[in-house]
mmCIF file of C-alpha atoms in Angstrom:
data_model
loop_
_atom_site.group_PDB
_atom_site.id
_atom_site.type_symbol
_atom_site.label_atom_id
_atom_site.label_comp_id
_atom_site.label_asym_id
_atom_site.label_seq_id
_atom_site.Cartn_x
_atom_site.Cartn_y
_atom_site.Cartn_z
ATOM 1 C CA UNK A 290 0.002 -0.016 0.001
ATOM 2 C CA UNK A 291 1.426 3.370 -1.037
ATOM 3 C CA UNK A 292 1.819 6.338 1.261
ATOM 4 C CA UNK A 293 -0.887 8.264 -0.629
ATOM 5 C CA UNK A 294 -3.279 5.281 -0.422
ATOM 6 C CA UNK A 295 -2.804 5.204 3.347
ATOM 7 C CA UNK A 296 -3.362 8.980 3.492
ATOM 8 C CA UNK A 297 -6.586 8.613 1.503
ATOM 9 C CA UNK A 298 -7.867 6.032 3.980
ATOM 10 C CA UNK A 299 -7.117 8.328 6.927
ATOM 11 C CA UNK A 300 -8.800 11.284 5.243
ATOM 12 C CA UNK A 301 -11.900 9.215 4.458
ATOM 13 C CA UNK A 302 -12.038 7.977 8.063
ATOM 14 C CA UNK A 303 -12.083 11.556 9.317
ATOM 15 C CA UNK A 304 -14.558 12.836 6.694
ATOM 16 C CA UNK A 305 -17.658 14.266 8.408
ATOM 17 C CA UNK A 306 -19.589 14.233 5.135
ATOM 18 C CA UNK A 307 -18.847 10.580 4.308
ATOM 19 C CA UNK A 308 -22.295 9.389 5.393
ATOM 20 C CA UNK A 309 -23.877 11.567 2.689
ATOM 21 C CA UNK A 310 -22.605 9.113 0.033
ATOM 22 C CA UNK A 311 -25.425 6.761 1.027
ATOM 23 C CA UNK A 312 -27.947 9.303 -0.149
ATOM 24 C CA UNK A 313 -26.767 9.029 -3.769
ATOM 25 C CA UNK A 314 -27.000 6.303 -6.407
ATOM 26 C CA UNK A 315 -23.329 5.448 -6.951
ATOM 27 C CA UNK A 316 -21.316 2.606 -8.438
ATOM 28 C CA UNK A 317 -17.622 1.772 -8.612
ATOM 29 C CA UNK A 318 -16.946 4.468 -11.197
ATOM 30 C CA UNK A 319 -14.957 7.460 -9.939
ATOM 31 C CA UNK A 320 -17.404 10.209 -10.867
ATOM 32 C CA UNK A 321 -15.620 13.545 -11.215
ATOM 33 C CA UNK A 322 -18.098 15.241 -13.545
ATOM 34 C CA UNK A 323 -20.518 16.654 -11.017
ATOM 35 C CA UNK A 324 -19.584 20.113 -12.306
ATOM 36 C CA UNK A 325 -21.504 19.119 -15.462
ATOM 37 C CA UNK A 326 -24.216 16.793 -14.071
ATOM 38 C CA UNK A 327 -24.600 15.840 -10.445
ATOM 39 C CA UNK A 328 -25.226 12.267 -9.342
ATOM 40 C CA UNK A 329 -28.723 10.979 -8.694
ATOM 41 C CA UNK A 330 -29.945 11.354 -5.082
ATOM 42 C CA UNK A 331 -31.630 8.173 -3.788
ATOM 43 C CA UNK A 332 -34.836 9.991 -2.828
ATOM 44 C CA UNK A 333 -35.595 11.344 -6.311
ATOM 45 C CA UNK A 334 -37.030 8.258 -8.145
ATOM 46 C CA UNK A 335 -39.601 7.547 -5.430
ATOM 47 C CA UNK A 336 -40.620 11.203 -5.221
ATOM 48 C CA UNK A 337 -41.073 11.393 -8.982
ATOM 49 C CA UNK A 338 -43.156 8.223 -8.942
ATOM 50 C CA UNK A 339 -45.474 9.839 -6.380
ATOM 51 C CA UNK A 340 -45.684 13.039 -8.455
ATOM 52 C CA UNK A 341 -46.535 11.097 -11.599
ATOM 53 C CA UNK A 342 -48.816 8.385 -10.234
ATOM 54 C CA UNK A 343 -50.616 10.107 -7.363
ATOM 55 C CA UNK A 344 -50.337 13.858 -7.850
ATOM 56 C CA UNK A 345 -50.708 13.857 -11.645
ATOM 57 C CA UNK A 346 -52.459 10.482 -12.085
ATOM 58 C CA UNK A 347 -55.016 10.781 -9.258
ATOM 59 C CA UNK A 348 -55.263 14.342 -8.038
ATOM 60 C CA UNK A 349 -54.638 15.763 -11.503
ATOM 61 C CA UNK A 350 -55.356 19.506 -11.606
ATOM 62 C CA UNK A 351 -56.076 19.559 -7.877
ATOM 63 C CA UNK A 352 -52.314 19.161 -7.308
ATOM 64 C CA UNK A 353 -51.751 22.823 -8.247
ATOM 65 C CA UNK A 354 -53.181 23.622 -4.827
ATOM 66 C CA UNK A 355 -53.303 20.365 -2.846
ATOM 67 C CA UNK A 356 -49.837 19.253 -4.024
ATOM 68 C CA UNK A 357 -48.285 22.683 -3.704
ATOM 69 C CA UNK A 358 -47.416 22.895 -7.387
ATOM 70 C CA UNK A 359 -48.314 26.568 -7.717
ATOM 71 C CA UNK A 360 -45.972 27.737 -4.989
ATOM 72 C CA UNK A 361 -43.112 25.405 -5.902
ATOM 73 C CA UNK A 362 -40.914 28.066 -7.662
ATOM 74 C CA UNK A 363 -40.703 30.209 -4.527
ATOM 75 C CA UNK A 364 -40.713 27.328 -2.026
ATOM 76 C CA UNK A 365 -37.773 25.623 -3.730
ATOM 77 C CA UNK A 366 -36.092 28.999 -4.153
ATOM 78 C CA UNK A 367 -36.195 29.395 -0.395
ATOM 79 C CA UNK A 368 -34.571 25.948 -0.124
ATOM 80 C CA UNK A 369 -31.704 27.056 -2.326
ATOM 81 C CA UNK A 370 -31.368 30.473 -0.617
ATOM 82 C CA UNK A 371 -29.175 29.429 2.334
ATOM 83 C CA UNK A 372 -26.826 27.568 -0.027
ATOM 84 C CA UNK A 373 -25.995 30.868 -1.761
ATOM 85 C CA UNK A 374 -26.227 33.133 1.271
ATOM 86 C CA UNK A 375 -29.644 34.656 0.676
ATOM 87 C CA UNK A 376 -32.616 35.294 2.941
ATOM 88 C CA UNK A 377 -35.988 33.810 1.969
ATOM 89 C CA UNK A 378 -38.187 35.588 -0.586
ATOM 90 C CA UNK A 379 -35.468 36.497 -3.055
ATOM 91 C CA UNK A 380 -35.092 33.430 -5.279
ATOM 92 C CA UNK A 381 -37.520 31.996 -7.770
ATOM 93 C CA UNK A 382 -36.879 28.688 -9.540
ATOM 94 C CA UNK A 383 -37.821 28.118 -13.163
ATOM 95 C CA UNK A 384 -36.734 28.385 -16.793
ATOM 96 C CA UNK A 385 -33.197 27.679 -17.941
ATOM 97 C CA UNK A 386 -30.015 29.491 -16.902
ATOM 98 C CA UNK A 387 -29.923 31.152 -20.319
ATOM 99 C CA UNK A 388 -33.433 32.537 -19.957
ATOM 100 C CA UNK A 389 -32.661 33.806 -16.485
ATOM 101 C CA UNK A 390 -29.422 35.465 -17.656
ATOM 102 C CA UNK A 391 -31.494 37.326 -20.251
ATOM 103 C CA UNK A 392 -34.032 38.443 -17.654
ATOM 104 C CA UNK A 393 -31.283 39.530 -15.286
ATOM 105 C CA UNK A 394 -29.129 41.455 -17.771
ATOM 106 C CA UNK A 395 -32.026 43.337 -19.371
ATOM 107 C CA UNK A 396 -33.521 43.931 -15.909
ATOM 108 C CA UNK A 397 -30.170 45.250 -14.706
ATOM 109 C CA UNK A 398 -29.959 47.772 -17.558
ATOM 110 C CA UNK A 399 -33.493 48.903 -16.831
ATOM 111 C CA UNK A 400 -32.525 49.554 -13.205
ATOM 112 C CA UNK A 401 -30.041 52.212 -14.314
ATOM 113 C CA UNK A 402 -30.459 55.592 -15.992
ATOM 114 C CA UNK A 403 -30.660 56.280 -19.762
ATOM 115 C CA UNK A 404 -27.172 57.795 -19.801
ATOM 116 C CA UNK A 405 -25.678 54.388 -19.139
ATOM 117 C CA UNK A 406 -25.359 52.454 -22.377
ATOM 118 C CA UNK A 407 -22.682 49.823 -21.864
ATOM 119 C CA UNK A 408 -22.914 46.208 -20.711
ATOM 120 C CA UNK A 409 -19.611 44.840 -19.420
ATOM 121 C CA UNK A 410 -19.302 41.071 -19.715
ATOM 122 C CA UNK A 411 -16.706 38.573 -18.488
ATOM 123 C CA UNK A 412 -14.521 37.917 -21.539
ATOM 124 C CA UNK A 413 -13.837 34.361 -20.298
ATOM 125 C CA UNK A 414 -17.506 33.586 -19.735
ATOM 126 C CA UNK A 415 -19.424 30.536 -20.885
ATOM 127 C CA UNK A 416 -20.302 31.354 -24.521
ATOM 128 C CA UNK A 417 -24.069 31.501 -24.007
ATOM 129 C CA UNK A 418 -23.693 34.323 -21.479
ATOM 130 C CA UNK A 419 -21.847 36.332 -24.111
ATOM 131 C CA UNK A 420 -24.455 35.592 -26.758
ATOM 132 C CA UNK A 421 -27.251 36.710 -24.438
ATOM 133 C CA UNK A 422 -25.376 39.852 -23.425
ATOM 134 C CA UNK A 423 -25.132 40.790 -27.098
ATOM 135 C CA UNK A 424 -28.857 40.204 -27.568
ATOM 136 C CA UNK A 425 -29.694 42.173 -24.431
ATOM 137 C CA UNK A 426 -27.515 45.014 -25.679
ATOM 138 C CA UNK A 427 -29.410 45.166 -28.991
ATOM 139 C CA UNK A 428 -32.678 45.188 -27.129
ATOM 140 C CA UNK A 429 -31.694 47.986 -24.765
ATOM 141 C CA UNK A 430 -29.618 50.160 -27.091
ATOM 142 C CA UNK A 431 -26.365 49.305 -25.324
ATOM 143 C CA UNK A 432 -22.974 48.141 -26.469
ATOM 144 C CA UNK A 433 -21.096 45.151 -25.036
ATOM 145 C CA UNK A 434 -17.605 45.401 -23.643
ATOM 146 C CA UNK A 435 -15.803 42.095 -22.891
ATOM 147 C CA UNK A 436 -13.180 42.333 -20.164
ATOM 148 C CA UNK A 437 -11.090 40.033 -18.026
ATOM 149 C CA UNK A 438 -12.562 40.055 -14.510
ATOM 150 C CA UNK A 439 -9.211 41.121 -13.036
ATOM 151 C CA UNK A 440 -9.278 44.242 -15.213
ATOM 152 C CA UNK A 441 -12.893 45.135 -14.427
ATOM 153 C CA UNK A 442 -12.248 48.096 -12.051
ATOM 154 C CA UNK A 443 -10.202 49.800 -14.770
ATOM 155 C CA UNK A 444 -13.053 49.880 -17.308
ATOM 156 C CA UNK A 445 -16.015 50.827 -15.120
ATOM 157 C CA UNK A 446 -17.390 54.325 -15.520
ATOM 158 C CA UNK A 447 -20.370 56.565 -16.016
ATOM 159 C CA UNK A 448 -21.537 54.636 -19.085
ATOM 160 C CA UNK A 449 -21.545 51.242 -17.372
ATOM 161 C CA UNK A 450 -25.115 50.012 -16.891
ATOM 162 C CA UNK A 451 -24.714 46.323 -16.072
ATOM 163 C CA UNK A 452 -21.882 43.916 -15.452
ATOM 164 C CA UNK A 453 -22.248 40.134 -16.046
ATOM 165 C CA UNK A 454 -19.659 37.973 -14.295
ATOM 166 C CA UNK A 455 -19.036 34.305 -13.599
ATOM 167 C CA UNK A 456 -18.250 33.399 -10.014
ATOM 168 C CA UNK A 457 -16.161 30.423 -11.131
ATOM 169 C CA UNK A 458 -14.670 30.105 -14.591
ATOM 170 C CA UNK A 459 -16.176 27.034 -16.219
ATOM 171 C CA UNK A 460 -12.998 26.109 -18.068
ATOM 172 C CA UNK A 461 -10.198 26.763 -15.593
ATOM 173 C CA UNK A 462 -12.000 26.553 -12.231
ATOM 174 C CA UNK A 463 -10.716 30.014 -11.225
ATOM 175 C CA UNK A 464 -12.799 31.596 -8.464
ATOM 176 C CA UNK A 465 -13.330 35.313 -8.957
ATOM 177 C CA UNK A 466 -13.507 37.766 -6.065
ATOM 178 C CA UNK A 467 -17.218 38.352 -5.745
ATOM 179 C CA UNK A 468 -17.064 40.783 -2.789
ATOM 180 C CA UNK A 469 -14.497 43.175 -4.249
ATOM 181 C CA UNK A 470 -15.820 43.065 -7.812
ATOM 182 C CA UNK A 471 -19.383 43.677 -6.602
ATOM 183 C CA UNK A 472 -18.157 46.641 -4.593
ATOM 184 C CA UNK A 473 -16.305 48.025 -7.631
ATOM 185 C CA UNK A 474 -19.440 47.775 -9.780
ATOM 186 C CA UNK A 475 -21.521 49.536 -7.147
ATOM 187 C CA UNK A 476 -18.900 52.267 -6.718
ATOM 188 C CA UNK A 477 -19.309 53.005 -10.436
ATOM 189 C CA UNK A 478 -23.108 53.255 -10.016
ATOM 190 C CA UNK A 479 -23.812 50.127 -12.068
ATOM 191 C CA UNK A 480 -25.726 46.897 -11.415
ATOM 192 C CA UNK A 481 -24.026 43.495 -11.129
ATOM 193 C CA UNK A 482 -25.280 40.106 -12.285
ATOM 194 C CA UNK A 483 -23.424 37.042 -11.086
ATOM 195 C CA UNK A 484 -23.589 33.639 -12.819
ATOM 196 C CA UNK A 485 -23.305 31.034 -10.045
ATOM 197 C CA UNK A 486 -23.505 27.850 -12.154
ATOM 198 C CA UNK A 487 -20.125 26.548 -10.968
ATOM 199 C CA UNK A 488 -20.316 27.776 -7.375
ATOM 200 C CA UNK A 489 -23.853 27.178 -6.091
ATOM 201 C CA UNK A 490 -23.658 24.143 -3.862
ATOM 202 C CA UNK A 491 -19.860 24.016 -3.970
ATOM 203 C CA UNK A 492 -18.705 27.018 -1.931
ATOM 204 C CA UNK A 493 -19.984 30.016 0.053
ATOM 205 C CA UNK A 494 -21.405 32.807 -2.108
ATOM 206 C CA UNK A 495 -22.815 35.435 0.274
ATOM 207 C CA UNK A 496 -25.315 37.137 -2.013
ATOM 208 C CA UNK A 497 -26.953 39.171 0.749
ATOM 209 C CA UNK A 498 -23.756 39.802 2.689
ATOM 210 C CA UNK A 499 -22.047 41.354 -0.300
ATOM 211 C CA UNK A 500 -25.035 43.252 -1.709
ATOM 212 C CA UNK A 501 -25.272 41.435 -5.011
ATOM 213 C CA UNK A 502 -28.104 42.871 -7.108
ATOM 214 C CA UNK A 503 -29.041 39.937 -9.331
ATOM 215 C CA UNK A 504 -27.755 36.386 -9.762
ATOM 216 C CA UNK A 505 -28.610 33.279 -11.714
ATOM 217 C CA UNK A 506 -27.561 29.705 -11.410
ATOM 218 C CA UNK A 507 -28.275 26.184 -12.628
ATOM 219 C CA UNK A 508 -29.330 23.315 -10.364
ATOM 220 C CA UNK A 509 -28.091 20.204 -12.246
ATOM 221 C CA UNK A 510 -24.433 20.507 -11.265
ATOM 222 C CA UNK A 511 -23.509 20.703 -7.567
ATOM 223 C CA UNK A 512 -27.195 20.866 -6.553
ATOM 224 C CA UNK A 513 -27.854 17.485 -8.218
ATOM 225 C CA UNK A 514 -31.260 18.433 -9.618
ATOM 226 C CA UNK A 515 -31.050 16.191 -12.711
ATOM 227 C CA UNK A 516 -30.505 16.807 -16.429
ATOM 228 C CA UNK A 517 -32.172 20.024 -17.528
ATOM 229 C CA UNK A 518 -33.461 20.815 -14.060
ATOM 230 C CA UNK A 519 -34.757 24.400 -13.744
ATOM 231 C CA UNK A 520 -32.417 27.238 -12.975
ATOM 232 C CA UNK A 521 -32.893 29.984 -10.387
ATOM 233 C CA UNK A 522 -33.041 33.758 -10.388
ATOM 234 C CA UNK A 523 -32.047 35.873 -7.380
ATOM 235 C CA UNK A 524 -33.415 39.414 -7.097
ATOM 236 C CA UNK A 525 -32.231 41.300 -4.024
ATOM 237 C CA UNK A 526 -35.144 42.338 -1.815
ATOM 238 C CA UNK A 527 -34.615 46.089 -2.091
ATOM 239 C CA UNK A 528 -34.573 46.099 -5.904
ATOM 240 C CA UNK A 529 -37.500 43.746 -6.429
ATOM 241 C CA UNK A 530 -40.139 46.436 -6.862
ATOM 242 C CA UNK A 531 -37.993 48.114 -9.552
ATOM 243 C CA UNK A 532 -37.050 44.920 -11.355
ATOM 244 C CA UNK A 533 -38.631 45.092 -14.785
ATOM 245 C CA UNK A 534 -38.408 41.646 -16.424
ATOM 246 C CA UNK A 535 -38.201 41.583 -20.234
ATOM 247 C CA UNK A 536 -40.286 38.393 -20.165
ATOM 248 C CA UNK A 537 -43.561 39.229 -18.409
ATOM 249 C CA UNK A 538 -45.894 36.261 -18.275
ATOM 250 C CA UNK A 539 -49.146 35.277 -16.715
ATOM 251 C CA UNK A 540 -47.291 33.486 -13.894
ATOM 252 C CA UNK A 541 -45.599 36.729 -12.852
ATOM 253 C CA UNK A 542 -48.782 38.827 -13.050
ATOM 254 C CA UNK A 543 -50.131 40.374 -9.882
ATOM 255 C CA UNK A 544 -53.432 38.655 -10.675
ATOM 256 C CA UNK A 545 -52.431 35.579 -12.753
ATOM 257 C CA UNK A 546 -55.957 34.213 -13.106
ATOM 258 C CA UNK A 547 -57.498 37.603 -13.833
ATOM 259 C CA UNK A 548 -56.487 37.236 -17.487
ATOM 260 C CA UNK A 549 -56.355 41.010 -17.823
ATOM 261 C CA UNK A 550 -55.046 42.440 -21.138
ATOM 262 C CA UNK A 551 -52.639 44.782 -19.358
ATOM 263 C CA UNK A 552 -49.662 43.575 -17.379
ATOM 264 C CA UNK A 553 -49.052 44.354 -13.714
ATOM 265 C CA UNK A 554 -46.040 42.703 -12.113
ATOM 266 C CA UNK A 555 -46.489 40.673 -8.947
ATOM 267 C CA UNK A 556 -44.720 41.788 -5.826
ATOM 268 C CA UNK A 557 -41.428 40.284 -4.765
ATOM 269 C CA UNK A 558 -39.357 37.597 -6.470
ATOM 270 C CA UNK A 559 -42.514 36.193 -8.087
ATOM 271 C CA UNK A 560 -42.083 38.773 -10.842
ATOM 272 C CA UNK A 561 -39.155 36.644 -12.048
ATOM 273 C CA UNK A 562 -41.580 33.901 -13.119
ATOM 274 C CA UNK A 563 -42.809 33.714 -16.731
ATOM 275 C CA UNK A 564 -44.950 30.723 -17.729
ATOM 276 C CA UNK A 565 -46.218 27.474 -16.297
ATOM 277 C CA UNK A 566 -43.524 25.790 -14.156
ATOM 278 C CA UNK A 567 -41.974 22.513 -15.256
ATOM 279 C CA UNK A 568 -43.428 20.547 -12.369
ATOM 280 C CA UNK A 569 -41.758 17.168 -12.954
ATOM 281 C CA UNK A 570 -38.251 18.612 -13.067
ATOM 282 C CA UNK A 571 -38.974 21.095 -10.329
ATOM 283 C CA UNK A 572 -40.211 18.529 -7.829
ATOM 284 C CA UNK A 573 -37.318 16.221 -8.671
ATOM 285 C CA UNK A 574 -35.044 19.123 -7.747
ATOM 286 C CA UNK A 575 -36.943 19.652 -4.503
ATOM 287 C CA UNK A 576 -36.386 16.020 -3.550
ATOM 288 C CA UNK A 577 -32.696 16.288 -4.530
ATOM 289 C CA UNK A 578 -32.174 19.255 -2.260
ATOM 290 C CA UNK A 579 -33.030 17.121 0.787
ATOM 291 C CA UNK A 580 -29.493 15.761 0.717
ATOM 292 C CA UNK A 581 -28.449 19.153 2.111
ATOM 293 C CA UNK A 582 -30.308 18.508 5.383
ATOM 294 C CA UNK A 583 -27.769 18.833 8.188
ATOM 295 C CA UNK A 584 -24.993 20.074 5.881
ATOM 296 C CA UNK A 585 -23.353 23.491 5.918
ATOM 297 C CA UNK A 586 -21.804 25.099 2.872
ATOM 298 C CA UNK A 587 -18.749 25.778 5.035
ATOM 299 C CA UNK A 588 -18.231 22.032 5.591
ATOM 300 C CA UNK A 589 -18.663 21.394 1.881
ATOM 301 C CA UNK A 590 -16.086 24.063 1.016
ATOM 302 C CA UNK A 591 -13.592 22.685 3.512
ATOM 303 C CA UNK A 592 -13.870 19.201 2.021
ATOM 304 C CA UNK A 593 -13.760 20.595 -1.518
ATOM 305 C CA UNK A 594 -10.434 22.275 -0.876
ATOM 306 C CA UNK A 595 -9.076 19.175 0.830
ATOM 307 C CA UNK A 596 -10.159 17.000 -2.123
ATOM 308 C CA UNK A 597 -8.646 19.258 -4.748
ATOM 309 C CA UNK A 598 -5.436 19.684 -2.718
ATOM 310 C CA UNK A 599 -5.129 15.936 -2.401
ATOM 311 C CA UNK A 600 -5.819 15.354 -6.088
ATOM 312 C CA UNK A 601 -3.072 17.831 -7.039
ATOM 313 C CA UNK A 602 -0.710 16.135 -4.586
ATOM 314 C CA UNK A 603 -1.465 12.708 -6.159
ATOM 315 C CA UNK A 604 -1.089 14.041 -9.693
ATOM 316 C CA UNK A 605 2.284 15.511 -8.816
ATOM 317 C CA UNK A 606 3.396 12.210 -7.292
ATOM 318 C CA UNK A 607 2.037 9.853 -9.951
ATOM 319 C CA UNK A 608 1.878 11.606 -13.342
ATOM 320 C CA UNK A 609 5.081 11.708 -15.439
ATOM 321 C CA UNK A 610 6.733 15.086 -15.161
ATOM 322 C CA UNK A 611 5.790 17.550 -17.898
ATOM 323 C CA UNK A 612 2.865 15.469 -19.133
ATOM 324 C CA UNK A 613 0.182 17.832 -17.692
ATOM 325 C CA UNK A 614 0.090 21.332 -16.306
ATOM 326 C CA UNK A 615 -2.444 22.737 -13.870
ATOM 327 C CA UNK A 616 -4.669 25.538 -15.149
ATOM 328 C CA UNK A 617 -6.599 25.937 -11.899
ATOM 329 C CA UNK A 618 -5.123 28.381 -9.375
ATOM 330 C CA UNK A 619 -3.370 26.767 -6.418
ATOM 331 C CA UNK A 620 -4.434 29.466 -3.939
ATOM 332 C CA UNK A 621 -7.583 28.447 -2.043
ATOM 333 C CA UNK A 622 -9.121 31.887 -2.425
ATOM 334 C CA UNK A 623 -8.899 31.594 -6.213
ATOM 335 C CA UNK A 624 -10.084 28.006 -6.656
ATOM 336 C CA UNK A 625 -13.543 26.660 -7.236
ATOM 337 C CA UNK A 626 -14.403 22.935 -6.810
ATOM 338 C CA UNK A 627 -12.722 21.610 -9.920
ATOM 339 C CA UNK A 628 -9.215 21.016 -11.195
ATOM 340 C CA UNK A 629 -8.374 21.682 -14.832
ATOM 341 C CA UNK A 630 -5.237 20.119 -16.296
ATOM 342 C CA UNK A 631 -3.785 21.115 -19.664
ATOM 343 C CA UNK A 632 -2.756 18.142 -21.751
ATOM 344 C CA UNK A 633 -1.976 18.168 -25.513
ATOM 345 C CA UNK A 634 -4.029 15.023 -26.246
ATOM 346 C CA UNK A 635 -6.736 15.792 -23.688
ATOM 347 C CA UNK A 636 -9.652 14.481 -25.739
ATOM 348 C CA UNK A 637 -8.125 11.057 -26.252
ATOM 349 C CA UNK A 638 -6.893 10.924 -22.646
ATOM 350 C CA UNK A 639 -10.377 11.569 -21.265
ATOM 351 C CA UNK A 640 -11.853 8.900 -23.491
ATOM 352 C CA UNK A 641 -9.344 6.375 -22.106
ATOM 353 C CA UNK A 642 -9.974 7.561 -18.535
ATOM 354 C CA UNK A 643 -13.690 6.988 -18.898
ATOM 355 C CA UNK A 644 -13.005 3.513 -20.314
ATOM 356 C CA UNK A 645 -10.997 2.864 -17.125
ATOM 357 C CA UNK A 646 -13.828 4.043 -14.854
ATOM 358 C CA UNK A 647 -12.704 7.615 -14.111
ATOM 359 C CA UNK A 648 -15.277 10.041 -15.430
ATOM 360 C CA UNK A 649 -14.344 13.663 -15.970
ATOM 361 C CA UNK A 650 -14.750 15.749 -19.092
ATOM 362 C CA UNK A 651 -12.809 17.529 -21.818
ATOM 363 C CA UNK A 652 -12.889 21.158 -22.950
ATOM 364 C CA UNK A 653 -11.501 22.157 -26.296
ATOM 365 C CA UNK A 654 -8.711 22.291 -27.177
ATOM 366 C CA UNK A 655 -6.580 20.736 -24.432
ATOM 367 C CA UNK A 656 -8.193 20.832 -21.007
ATOM 368 C CA UNK A 657 -9.095 17.875 -18.779
ATOM 369 C CA UNK A 658 -11.719 18.907 -16.211
ATOM 370 C CA UNK A 659 -12.271 17.097 -12.953
ATOM 371 C CA UNK A 660 -15.141 18.233 -10.729
ATOM 372 C CA UNK A 661 -15.201 17.412 -7.020
ATOM 373 C CA UNK A 662 -18.637 17.174 -5.396
ATOM 374 C CA UNK A 663 -17.905 16.814 -1.666
ATOM 375 C CA UNK A 664 -21.234 15.218 -0.811
ATOM 376 C CA UNK A 665 -20.355 12.006 -2.656
ATOM 377 C CA UNK A 666 -16.691 12.077 -3.700
ATOM 378 C CA UNK A 667 -14.191 10.458 -1.307
ATOM 379 C CA UNK A 668 -10.435 10.672 -0.952
ATOM 380 C CA UNK A 669 -9.786 7.061 -2.013
ATOM 381 C CA UNK A 670 -11.554 7.824 -5.278
ATOM 382 C CA UNK A 671 -9.384 10.890 -5.762
ATOM 383 C CA UNK A 672 -6.220 8.835 -5.286
ATOM 384 C CA UNK A 673 -7.539 6.205 -7.699
ATOM 385 C CA UNK A 674 -8.344 8.846 -10.313
ATOM 386 C CA UNK A 675 -4.806 10.267 -10.185
ATOM 387 C CA UNK A 676 -3.280 6.834 -10.350
ATOM 388 C CA UNK A 677 -5.348 5.836 -13.410
ATOM 389 C CA UNK A 678 -4.522 9.162 -15.041
ATOM 390 C CA UNK A 679 -0.830 8.449 -14.592
ATOM 391 C CA UNK A 680 -1.206 4.987 -16.110
ATOM 392 C CA UNK A 681 -3.047 6.379 -19.120
ATOM 393 C CA UNK A 682 -0.425 9.073 -19.646
ATOM 394 C CA UNK A 683 2.602 6.805 -19.106
#
């Protein structure tokens, strides 16, 4: 038994989150792709069967009231709220991340004055965010200015209306400084929108603490909501009454069943709704969120850093020198919950890793991504993943 294998056993024995593994459907595969799609929580299939057979099959339309379907977007939003540092009443669940980014960016521009005509967007962002920023700019008469997050304070000014930033870079795993960047945006008189897709459920966010205006996030990664599960939209309490969504729908109307020809936005976060909620996916997400019972985000973050530290230690010990280089920052304050390794033949390497039972993913042109979901990833699996990687690269 190697020294690192023994260390993995000791770390697993001391892991306070180890019992959570029993709440997921797992096999002997080392699953390090939770930053793309989280594993299936054990409670979800049974809950969905009840929703389909009893609520839909027997109660039918009565489930909108008796089954709590109508209030699900806000109820589940309140369940997500503590995981991103928000008080209740500020998050609504529904639609895709892309749709919510559009609502948030256009809404952010509308919160500012007409003299502000520039949308600043993270130049390293997930491509869809950039596409939507361009569309929002055309709709609002603004221009788009891509910028590296580290250079953001240098470009903010009187023309800046909205700033769209990623909390964690999807490709490299770099964690951006949400508190200081939010403060810089506010000092310039602009509105900030944070994309939390790669941080919600993986690390502390502190939306309320740091005065974030608007935020969006998906639920199928670290929140384990399932493929295509609905996203969420955060609208800070003190801007809710001024938030003007570009997608008004009957679900966000002050009197949704009044069927009035003129639109009047509902009060609170409800105005972030649009159309009929996707009940099957939404209630699967609600069941998935039960795995967070008794868990703090702080404990998850501590284990995340320990897992990624240990993985990097194992890679350094096992992988032939010069075969890979780490793209993810080593400093804890700059690291999300993934490790990205640059490798010239990354696509082929990941294919061979998956064949050997280590599942990560590949990002063009040369990045191997490994996501670490602390609720179900253990240290022995991390050591195994690094060992198999070394064998594939040898």
